[in-house]
PDB file of C-alpha atoms in Angstrom:
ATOM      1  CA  UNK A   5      23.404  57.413 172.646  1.00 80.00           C
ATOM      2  CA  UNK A   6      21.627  59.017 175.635  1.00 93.00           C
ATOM      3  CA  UNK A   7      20.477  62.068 173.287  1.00 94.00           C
ATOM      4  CA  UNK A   8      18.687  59.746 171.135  1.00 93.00           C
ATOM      5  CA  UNK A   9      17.324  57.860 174.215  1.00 95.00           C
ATOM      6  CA  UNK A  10      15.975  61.306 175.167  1.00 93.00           C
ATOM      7  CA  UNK A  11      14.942  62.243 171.687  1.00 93.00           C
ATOM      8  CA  UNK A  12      12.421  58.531 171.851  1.00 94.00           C
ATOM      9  CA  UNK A  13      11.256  59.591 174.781  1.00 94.00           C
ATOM     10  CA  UNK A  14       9.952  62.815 173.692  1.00 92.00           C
ATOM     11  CA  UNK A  15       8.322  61.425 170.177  1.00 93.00           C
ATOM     12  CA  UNK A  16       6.346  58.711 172.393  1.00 94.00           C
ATOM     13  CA  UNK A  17       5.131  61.458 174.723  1.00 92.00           C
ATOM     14  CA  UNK A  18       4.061  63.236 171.656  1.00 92.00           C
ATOM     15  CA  UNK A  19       2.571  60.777 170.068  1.00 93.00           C
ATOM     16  CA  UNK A  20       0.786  59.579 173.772  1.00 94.00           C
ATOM     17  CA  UNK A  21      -0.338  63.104 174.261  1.00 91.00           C
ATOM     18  CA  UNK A  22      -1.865  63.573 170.761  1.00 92.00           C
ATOM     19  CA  UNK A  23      -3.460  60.170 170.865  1.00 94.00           C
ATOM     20  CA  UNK A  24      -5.524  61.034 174.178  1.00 94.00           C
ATOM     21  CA  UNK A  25      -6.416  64.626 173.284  1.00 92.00           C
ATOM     22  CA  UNK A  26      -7.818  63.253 169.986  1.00 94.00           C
ATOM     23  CA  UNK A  27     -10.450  60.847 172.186  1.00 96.00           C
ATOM     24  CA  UNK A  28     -11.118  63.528 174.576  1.00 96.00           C
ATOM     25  CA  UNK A  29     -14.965  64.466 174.900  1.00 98.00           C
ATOM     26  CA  UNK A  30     -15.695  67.729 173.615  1.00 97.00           C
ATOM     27  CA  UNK A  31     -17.076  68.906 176.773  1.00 98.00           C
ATOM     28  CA  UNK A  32     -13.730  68.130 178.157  1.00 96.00           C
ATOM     29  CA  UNK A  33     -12.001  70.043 175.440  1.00 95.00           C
ATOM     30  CA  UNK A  34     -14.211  72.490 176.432  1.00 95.00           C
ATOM     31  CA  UNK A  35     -12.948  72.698 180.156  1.00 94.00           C
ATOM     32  CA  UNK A  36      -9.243  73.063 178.757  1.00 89.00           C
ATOM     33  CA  UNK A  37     -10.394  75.696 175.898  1.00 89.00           C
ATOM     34  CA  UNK A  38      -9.760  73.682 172.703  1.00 91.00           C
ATOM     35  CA  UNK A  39     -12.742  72.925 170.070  1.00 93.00           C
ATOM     36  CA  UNK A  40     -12.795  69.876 168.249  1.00 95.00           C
ATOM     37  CA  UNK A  41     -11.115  71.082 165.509  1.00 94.00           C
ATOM     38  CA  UNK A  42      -8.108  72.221 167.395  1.00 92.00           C
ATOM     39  CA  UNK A  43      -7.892  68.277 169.229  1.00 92.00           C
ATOM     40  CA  UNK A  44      -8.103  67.331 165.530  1.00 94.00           C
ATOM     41  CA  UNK A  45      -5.394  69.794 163.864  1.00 92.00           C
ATOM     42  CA  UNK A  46      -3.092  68.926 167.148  1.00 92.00           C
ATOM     43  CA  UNK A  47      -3.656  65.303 167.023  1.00 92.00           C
ATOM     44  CA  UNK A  48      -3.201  65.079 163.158  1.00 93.00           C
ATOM     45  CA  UNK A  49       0.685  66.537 163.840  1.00 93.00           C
ATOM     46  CA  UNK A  50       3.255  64.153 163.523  1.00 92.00           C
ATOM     47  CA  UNK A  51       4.981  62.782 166.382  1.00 90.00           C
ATOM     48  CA  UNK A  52       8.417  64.145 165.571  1.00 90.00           C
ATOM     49  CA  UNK A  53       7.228  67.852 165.621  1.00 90.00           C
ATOM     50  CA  UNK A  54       7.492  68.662 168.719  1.00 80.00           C
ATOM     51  CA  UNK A  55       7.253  73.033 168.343  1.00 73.00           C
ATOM     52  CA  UNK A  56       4.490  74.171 169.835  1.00 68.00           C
ATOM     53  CA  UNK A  57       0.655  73.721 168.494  1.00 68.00           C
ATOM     54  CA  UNK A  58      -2.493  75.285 169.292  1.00 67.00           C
ATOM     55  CA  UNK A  59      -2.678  73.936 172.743  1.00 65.00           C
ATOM     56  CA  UNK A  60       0.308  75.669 173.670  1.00 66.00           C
ATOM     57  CA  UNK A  61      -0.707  78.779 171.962  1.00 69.00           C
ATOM     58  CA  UNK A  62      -3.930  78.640 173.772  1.00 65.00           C
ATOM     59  CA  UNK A  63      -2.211  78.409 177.186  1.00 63.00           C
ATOM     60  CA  UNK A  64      -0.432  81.076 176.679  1.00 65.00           C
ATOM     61  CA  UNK A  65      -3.320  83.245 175.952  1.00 66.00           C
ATOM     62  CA  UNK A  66      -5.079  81.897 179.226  1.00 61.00           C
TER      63      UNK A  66
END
């Protein structure tokens, strides 16, 4: 039961996370080094996929 608990908690952060990066300003986007399109293509993935996107491939680049 607590593994599923966990497993919740991690698709609503997803799905949290997504939902602010898509409303984020693109000068904001800007500051963090994502264009609109990559908010867009991150915030289009669905909640349950939780490998990493283009945000953490462009951190790790940084």
């Amino acid at each position: 039961m607590g593994r599923a608990i966990a497993r919740l908690a991690v698709w609503h952060r997803n799905a949290a996370t997504r939902r602010v990066l898509r409303e984020l300003p693109e000068r904001e986007l800007a500051d963090i080094g994502l264009t609109p399109m990559d908010a867009a293509m991150e915030a289009s993935r669905p909640f349950w996929d939780g490998s990493a996107g283009i945000v953490a491939e462009r951190a790790r680049r940084s």
